[in-house]
Amino acid sequence: MLRHFVQILDFSSEELQKIMQLTALLKRADKEGACPRLLQGASLGMIFEEPSTRTRVSFEVAMTKLGGHALYLRPGEIHLGVRESMKDTARVVSRMVDVIEARTLKHQTVLDLAKYSTVPVINGLTDFNHPTQVLCDVFTMIEHSPADRKLQDIHLTFVGDATNVCVSLMFICARLGISFTQAAPEKYQVSAEHRAMVADACAESGAKLTFTDDPAAAVSNADFIYTDLWWWVGQEDEIPERRAAFMPKYQVNAELLSKAPSTARFMHCLPASRGVEATDEVLDGPQSIIYDQSENRLHTEKALLVWFVYPRLKRPSDALMEHHRGLVEAFLG
Ligand code: CP
């Protein structure tokens, strides 16, 4: 069965941990300048309906390091939903590439791409979730935890709005057994609908989820404190209301960080609105691991690409390669 990476909950704890082990292997190889060219000759189609720095650069560089090639495809340059249905785009592009990465405004668009694609589709962020980001985040949390720390003993506190990243973090924590707390005004906490989606995962993994409007209490036992933007594209009309709801109580600043254990690390998926959801002193401070997170997007994308594409690639023998070369050379005289 063709599998896609559109939703964390589609994957078992064992599978997610295997992908993170692969990430560690590929990161170590890369650090030694010896990234294996496992995807030689393969192509990645990258569909972006929205701008991106980390997702675009990490996928493109990952593909290059693995010996493959990436194409940046955006509306206005391909017939994406204009003059051509998503169904036809998915069918046509997947006849020519080995894997598709897509950042789309609506989650349904990625689901449609996956439905009609004949190659794996990787979700590069939608209005619902951001699975590649949070896989990278947990990998980064493990890197910054003592070697003997079990996932079940890690506590992540998210301070701020129930963004697609926040919801995805809740999903991956539920799957892996990590304790997850969100501190936000009640109106901006993860919806009942999204919480219900992880009931079975929590029962299986033992993950504890907490939702509170008290950020100081929420960070008091946190190993990792995470925040994200308070508003996003399309929410411009809500900025005054959102700013009033979150500022200053939910801003991650030195005062809030002082309520956390001194060993707590600060995380942000970026881009950040400096001075809004987090201050410079925290973003640039000694507890911040935001750039380790960013770099780990590259290593995570390499692992995802290898995981999904390598088993599907044909690896012809030298004899078969010679046979076809001979046929073409004979034809050309
Ligand atoms: N965190 C993240 O996805 O960043 P970009 O929007 O730059 O890709």
Short mmCIF file of C-alpha atoms and ligand atoms in Angstrom, two decimals:
data_model
loop_
_atom_site.label_atom_id
_atom_site.label_comp_id
_atom_site.label_asym_id
_atom_site.label_seq_id
_atom_site.Cartn_x
_atom_site.Cartn_y
_atom_site.Cartn_z
CA MET A 1 0.00 0.00 0.00
CA LEU A 2 1.31 3.45 -0.93
CA ARG A 3 1.82 5.50 2.24
CA HIS A 4 2.01 9.26 2.61
CA PHE A 5 3.25 11.52 5.41
CA VAL A 6 0.27 13.80 5.86
CA GLN A 7 -0.59 13.19 9.50
CA ILE A 8 1.51 12.10 12.50
CA LEU A 9 -1.26 9.86 13.82
CA ASP A 10 -1.05 7.72 10.65
CA PHE A 11 2.26 6.41 12.01
CA SER A 12 2.99 4.16 14.98
CA SER A 13 5.34 5.09 17.79
CA GLU A 14 7.79 2.46 16.50
CA GLU A 15 7.75 3.92 12.97
CA LEU A 16 8.29 7.48 14.20
CA GLN A 17 11.15 6.35 16.41
CA LYS A 18 12.73 4.45 13.49
CA ILE A 19 12.56 7.57 11.32
CA MET A 20 14.26 9.53 14.11
CA GLN A 21 16.99 6.86 14.38
CA LEU A 22 17.48 7.20 10.63
CA THR A 23 17.67 10.98 11.11
CA ALA A 24 20.48 10.49 13.65
CA LEU A 25 22.41 8.22 11.26
CA LEU A 26 22.07 10.64 8.36
CA LYS A 27 22.97 13.65 10.51
CA ARG A 28 26.15 11.92 11.72
CA ALA A 29 27.08 10.97 8.14
CA ASP A 30 26.44 14.53 6.98
CA LYS A 31 28.58 16.00 9.78
CA GLU A 32 31.43 13.81 8.52
CA GLY A 33 30.84 14.95 4.95
CA ALA A 34 29.74 11.46 4.00
CA CYS A 35 26.01 11.72 3.32
CA PRO A 36 25.17 8.53 1.37
CA ARG A 37 23.79 9.26 -2.10
CA LEU A 38 20.85 6.92 -1.60
CA LEU A 39 18.45 8.79 -3.89
CA GLN A 40 20.71 9.16 -6.93
CA GLY A 41 18.60 9.94 -9.98
CA ALA A 42 15.42 10.53 -7.95
CA SER A 43 13.29 13.67 -8.17
CA LEU A 44 11.23 15.56 -5.59
CA GLY A 45 8.36 17.83 -6.66
CA MET A 46 7.94 20.63 -4.08
CA ILE A 47 4.55 22.35 -4.27
CA PHE A 48 4.34 25.60 -2.29
CA GLU A 49 1.13 27.63 -2.11
CA GLU A 50 2.72 29.65 0.74
CA PRO A 51 6.21 31.10 1.25
CA SER A 52 8.74 29.09 3.21
CA THR A 53 12.36 29.33 4.29
CA ARG A 54 13.07 26.22 6.40
CA THR A 55 10.79 23.75 4.63
CA ARG A 56 11.84 24.73 1.15
CA VAL A 57 15.58 24.94 1.85
CA SER A 58 15.68 21.77 3.94
CA PHE A 59 13.85 19.63 1.38
CA GLU A 60 15.83 20.96 -1.57
CA VAL A 61 19.22 20.61 0.14
CA ALA A 62 18.28 17.18 1.53
CA MET A 63 17.46 15.93 -1.95
CA THR A 64 20.74 17.31 -3.35
CA LYS A 65 22.80 15.77 -0.55
CA LEU A 66 21.14 12.40 -1.18
CA GLY A 67 22.08 12.56 -4.86
CA GLY A 68 18.61 13.51 -6.15
CA HIS A 69 16.99 16.61 -7.58
CA ALA A 70 14.21 18.92 -6.34
CA LEU A 71 11.79 21.08 -8.37
CA TYR A 72 10.19 24.17 -6.77
CA LEU A 73 6.60 24.36 -8.03
CA ARG A 74 4.32 27.23 -7.11
CA PRO A 75 1.02 28.73 -8.27
CA GLY A 76 1.54 30.94 -11.30
CA GLU A 77 4.32 28.66 -12.52
CA ILE A 78 2.33 25.44 -12.72
CA HIS A 79 -1.43 24.97 -13.26
CA LEU A 80 -2.10 24.40 -9.59
CA GLY A 81 -5.85 24.40 -9.10
CA VAL A 82 -6.17 26.90 -11.97
CA ARG A 83 -6.82 25.57 -15.48
CA GLU A 84 -6.11 22.08 -14.13
CA SER A 85 -7.71 20.05 -11.37
CA MET A 86 -5.66 18.93 -8.37
CA LYS A 87 -6.48 15.39 -9.45
CA ASP A 88 -4.76 15.87 -12.80
CA THR A 89 -1.84 17.76 -11.23
CA ALA A 90 -1.29 14.89 -8.79
CA ARG A 91 -1.57 12.26 -11.50
CA VAL A 92 0.74 14.06 -13.94
CA VAL A 93 3.43 15.19 -11.49
CA SER A 94 3.57 11.79 -9.81
CA ARG A 95 4.24 10.14 -13.19
CA MET A 96 7.49 12.13 -13.39
CA VAL A 97 8.83 12.45 -9.84
CA ASP A 98 9.52 9.95 -7.08
CA VAL A 99 8.02 11.91 -4.19
CA ILE A 100 5.97 15.08 -3.69
CA GLU A 101 6.25 17.58 -0.83
CA ALA A 102 3.35 20.02 -0.57
CA ARG A 103 2.65 23.12 1.52
CA THR A 104 -0.96 24.06 0.91
CA LEU A 105 -3.40 26.54 2.39
CA LYS A 106 -6.07 23.90 2.95
CA HIS A 107 -5.37 20.47 4.43
CA GLN A 108 -7.90 19.01 1.98
CA THR A 109 -5.55 19.94 -0.88
CA VAL A 110 -2.80 17.70 0.51
CA LEU A 111 -5.35 14.94 1.06
CA ASP A 112 -6.45 15.29 -2.58
CA LEU A 113 -2.85 15.20 -3.79
CA ALA A 114 -2.23 12.05 -1.75
CA LYS A 115 -5.44 10.47 -3.03
CA TYR A 116 -4.49 10.79 -6.68
CA SER A 117 -0.69 10.64 -6.50
CA THR A 118 1.08 7.41 -7.41
CA VAL A 119 4.13 8.42 -5.34
CA PRO A 120 4.40 9.33 -1.62
CA VAL A 121 3.17 12.81 -0.63
CA ILE A 122 4.80 14.60 2.33
CA ASN A 123 2.84 17.37 4.05
CA GLY A 124 5.01 20.49 4.32
CA LEU A 125 2.37 22.39 6.38
CA THR A 126 -1.34 22.98 5.99
CA ASP A 127 -3.94 24.93 7.95
CA PHE A 128 -4.37 21.77 10.08
CA ASN A 129 -0.91 20.43 10.82
CA HIS A 130 2.86 20.43 10.29
CA PRO A 131 4.10 16.86 10.74
CA THR A 132 7.65 17.31 9.40
CA GLN A 133 8.24 20.18 11.86
CA VAL A 134 7.17 18.25 14.94
CA LEU A 135 9.08 15.10 14.01
CA CYS A 136 12.14 17.37 13.83
CA ASP A 137 11.17 18.96 17.15
CA VAL A 138 11.01 15.66 19.01
CA PHE A 139 14.35 14.62 17.45
CA THR A 140 15.78 17.93 18.74
CA MET A 141 14.26 17.38 22.19
CA ILE A 142 15.89 13.93 22.37
CA GLU A 143 19.25 15.45 21.35
CA HIS A 144 18.91 17.97 24.19
CA SER A 145 17.82 15.41 26.82
CA PRO A 146 20.05 13.22 28.98
CA ALA A 147 20.86 9.98 27.11
CA ASP A 148 18.92 7.84 29.59
CA ARG A 149 15.77 10.01 29.58
CA LYS A 150 12.73 8.08 28.37
CA LEU A 151 10.24 9.82 26.08
CA GLN A 152 7.61 9.21 28.77
CA ASP A 153 9.67 11.31 31.19
CA ILE A 154 9.87 14.38 28.93
CA HIS A 155 7.51 17.30 29.55
CA LEU A 156 6.79 19.77 26.76
CA THR A 157 4.90 22.98 27.50
CA PHE A 158 3.48 24.95 24.60
CA VAL A 159 2.64 28.57 25.46
CA GLY A 160 0.30 30.25 22.99
CA ASP A 161 -2.33 29.74 20.34
CA ALA A 162 -3.47 26.29 19.16
CA THR A 163 -1.68 26.69 15.83
CA ASN A 164 -1.15 23.86 13.34
CA VAL A 165 2.26 23.34 14.99
CA CYS A 166 0.72 23.20 18.48
CA VAL A 167 -1.88 20.65 17.36
CA SER A 168 0.80 18.55 15.63
CA LEU A 169 2.96 18.66 18.76
CA MET A 170 -0.01 17.37 20.74
CA PHE A 171 -0.41 14.55 18.18
CA ILE A 172 3.22 13.44 18.31
CA CYS A 173 3.39 13.70 22.12
CA ALA A 174 0.23 11.59 22.38
CA ARG A 175 1.70 8.98 20.06
CA LEU A 176 5.10 8.82 21.78
CA GLY A 177 4.00 9.17 25.41
CA ILE A 178 5.49 12.64 25.99
CA SER A 179 3.62 14.84 28.52
CA PHE A 180 2.12 17.84 26.75
CA THR A 181 0.75 21.04 28.30
CA GLN A 182 -0.74 23.99 26.44
CA ALA A 183 -1.03 27.30 28.25
CA ALA A 184 -3.40 29.72 26.52
CA PRO A 185 -6.63 31.62 27.12
CA GLU A 186 -9.46 29.09 26.94
CA LYS A 187 -10.65 30.41 23.56
CA TYR A 188 -7.23 29.64 22.02
CA GLN A 189 -6.72 26.18 23.48
CA VAL A 190 -6.75 23.03 21.30
CA SER A 191 -10.33 22.28 20.26
CA ALA A 192 -12.35 19.41 21.71
CA GLU A 193 -12.45 17.91 18.21
CA HIS A 194 -8.65 17.77 17.95
CA ARG A 195 -8.24 16.52 21.53
CA ALA A 196 -10.67 13.69 20.78
CA MET A 197 -8.43 12.58 17.91
CA VAL A 198 -5.67 11.58 20.34
CA ALA A 199 -7.73 9.78 23.00
CA ASP A 200 -6.69 6.31 21.77
CA ALA A 201 -3.05 7.34 21.26
CA CYS A 202 -2.85 8.69 24.84
CA ALA A 203 -4.46 5.54 26.24
CA GLU A 204 -1.87 3.45 24.41
CA SER A 205 1.24 5.56 25.13
CA GLY A 206 0.32 6.89 28.57
CA ALA A 207 0.82 10.50 27.42
CA LYS A 208 -0.67 13.10 29.73
CA LEU A 209 -2.27 16.18 28.17
CA THR A 210 -2.98 19.33 30.17
CA PHE A 211 -4.69 22.52 29.07
CA THR A 212 -4.50 25.58 31.29
CA ASP A 213 -4.71 29.36 31.23
CA ASP A 214 -1.85 29.61 33.77
CA PRO A 215 1.49 29.87 31.89
CA ALA A 216 3.61 30.18 35.06
CA ALA A 217 2.25 26.88 36.42
CA ALA A 218 2.54 25.29 32.97
CA VAL A 219 6.28 25.99 32.65
CA SER A 220 7.13 25.12 36.28
CA ASN A 221 8.02 21.51 35.46
CA ALA A 222 8.78 21.88 31.73
CA ASP A 223 11.83 20.34 30.07
CA PHE A 224 10.99 22.23 26.88
CA ILE A 225 9.01 25.44 26.42
CA TYR A 226 7.68 26.04 22.93
CA THR A 227 5.83 28.91 21.35
CA ASP A 228 4.61 29.92 17.90
CA LEU A 229 3.10 32.97 16.20
CA TRP A 230 -0.06 34.43 17.76
CA TRP A 231 -1.57 35.18 14.36
CA TRP A 232 -0.94 34.00 10.82
CA VAL A 233 -1.81 34.90 7.24
CA GLY A 234 -5.58 35.37 6.99
CA GLN A 235 -5.94 36.36 10.67
CA GLU A 236 -4.95 40.02 10.20
CA ASP A 237 -8.45 41.20 11.26
CA GLU A 238 -8.02 39.37 14.57
CA ILE A 239 -4.66 40.92 15.50
CA PRO A 240 -5.98 43.47 18.08
CA GLU A 241 -8.15 40.83 19.78
CA ARG A 242 -5.38 38.23 19.79
CA ARG A 243 -2.74 40.66 21.01
CA ALA A 244 -5.03 41.68 23.90
CA ALA A 245 -5.71 38.04 24.78
CA PHE A 246 -2.06 36.93 24.86
CA MET A 247 -0.02 40.02 25.81
CA PRO A 248 1.67 40.19 28.26
CA LYS A 249 0.64 37.06 30.19
CA TYR A 250 1.57 34.49 27.52
CA GLN A 251 4.69 36.11 26.12
CA VAL A 252 7.76 33.91 26.65
CA ASN A 253 10.11 36.43 28.23
CA ALA A 254 12.80 36.31 30.91
CA GLU A 255 10.21 36.59 33.67
CA LEU A 256 8.20 33.59 32.44
CA LEU A 257 11.37 31.59 31.77
CA SER A 258 12.49 32.25 35.37
CA LYS A 259 9.44 30.24 36.53
CA ALA A 260 10.75 27.15 34.69
CA PRO A 261 13.57 24.82 35.77
CA SER A 262 16.96 26.33 34.84
CA THR A 263 17.57 23.28 32.63
CA ALA A 264 14.48 23.99 30.50
CA ARG A 265 15.14 24.66 26.82
CA PHE A 266 13.25 27.15 24.67
CA MET A 267 11.91 26.15 21.24
CA HIS A 268 10.20 27.95 18.35
CA CYS A 269 9.48 26.54 14.89
CA LEU A 270 10.19 29.97 13.36
CA PRO A 271 9.57 32.38 11.75
CA ALA A 272 9.15 34.36 14.99
CA SER A 273 7.58 37.74 15.62
CA ARG A 274 10.35 39.00 17.88
CA GLY A 275 9.00 40.96 20.83
CA VAL A 276 5.52 39.49 20.39
CA GLU A 277 5.18 35.80 21.38
CA ALA A 278 8.82 35.71 22.59
CA THR A 279 11.42 38.32 23.41
CA ASP A 280 14.93 38.66 21.97
CA GLU A 281 16.46 37.81 25.35
CA VAL A 282 14.74 34.41 25.21
CA LEU A 283 15.08 33.73 21.48
CA ASP A 284 18.80 34.57 21.62
CA GLY A 285 19.41 33.45 25.20
CA PRO A 286 21.42 30.51 26.53
CA GLN A 287 18.34 28.28 26.93
CA SER A 288 17.25 28.74 23.30
CA ILE A 289 17.70 25.82 20.87
CA ILE A 290 15.79 27.39 17.99
CA TYR A 291 18.60 27.13 15.45
CA ASP A 292 19.31 23.51 16.33
CA GLN A 293 15.63 22.95 15.53
CA SER A 294 15.99 24.73 12.20
CA GLU A 295 19.08 22.75 11.22
CA ASN A 296 17.39 19.52 12.20
CA ARG A 297 14.70 20.16 9.59
CA LEU A 298 17.40 19.28 7.03
CA HIS A 299 18.31 16.00 8.73
CA THR A 300 14.66 15.08 9.30
CA GLU A 301 13.77 15.73 5.65
CA LYS A 302 16.69 13.52 4.57
CA ALA A 303 15.37 10.71 6.76
CA LEU A 304 11.79 11.14 5.50
CA LEU A 305 12.92 11.16 1.86
CA VAL A 306 15.05 8.05 2.34
CA TRP A 307 12.29 6.31 4.34
CA PHE A 308 9.68 6.90 1.65
CA VAL A 309 11.70 6.85 -1.56
CA TYR A 310 14.69 4.52 -1.15
CA PRO A 311 12.65 1.28 -0.87
CA ARG A 312 10.72 2.23 -4.05
CA LEU A 313 13.74 2.99 -6.25
CA LYS A 314 14.83 0.49 -8.84
CA ARG A 315 18.52 -0.33 -8.46
CA PRO A 316 19.48 -1.89 -11.79
CA SER A 317 22.54 -4.12 -12.09
CA ASP A 318 25.58 -2.84 -14.01
CA ALA A 319 24.76 -5.48 -16.65
CA LEU A 320 21.25 -4.10 -17.16
CA MET A 321 22.59 -0.55 -17.38
CA GLU A 322 25.15 -1.67 -19.98
CA HIS A 323 22.45 -3.53 -21.93
CA HIS A 324 20.28 -0.42 -22.32
CA ARG A 325 23.25 1.82 -23.03
CA GLY A 326 24.28 -0.62 -25.75
CA LEU A 327 20.79 -0.58 -27.30
CA VAL A 328 20.74 3.23 -27.46
CA GLU A 329 24.30 3.46 -28.77
CA ALA A 330 23.50 0.86 -31.45
CA PHE A 331 20.40 2.83 -32.46
CA LEU A 332 22.41 6.06 -32.75
CA GLY A 333 25.09 4.27 -34.78
N1 CP B 1 8.94 26.29 10.49
C1 CP B 1 8.71 26.37 9.16
O1 CP B 1 7.98 25.54 8.59
O2 CP B 1 9.33 27.39 8.56
P1 CP B 1 9.09 27.87 7.05
O3 CP B 1 7.71 28.49 7.01
O4 CP B 1 10.17 28.86 6.79
O5 CP B 1 9.16 26.68 6.14
#
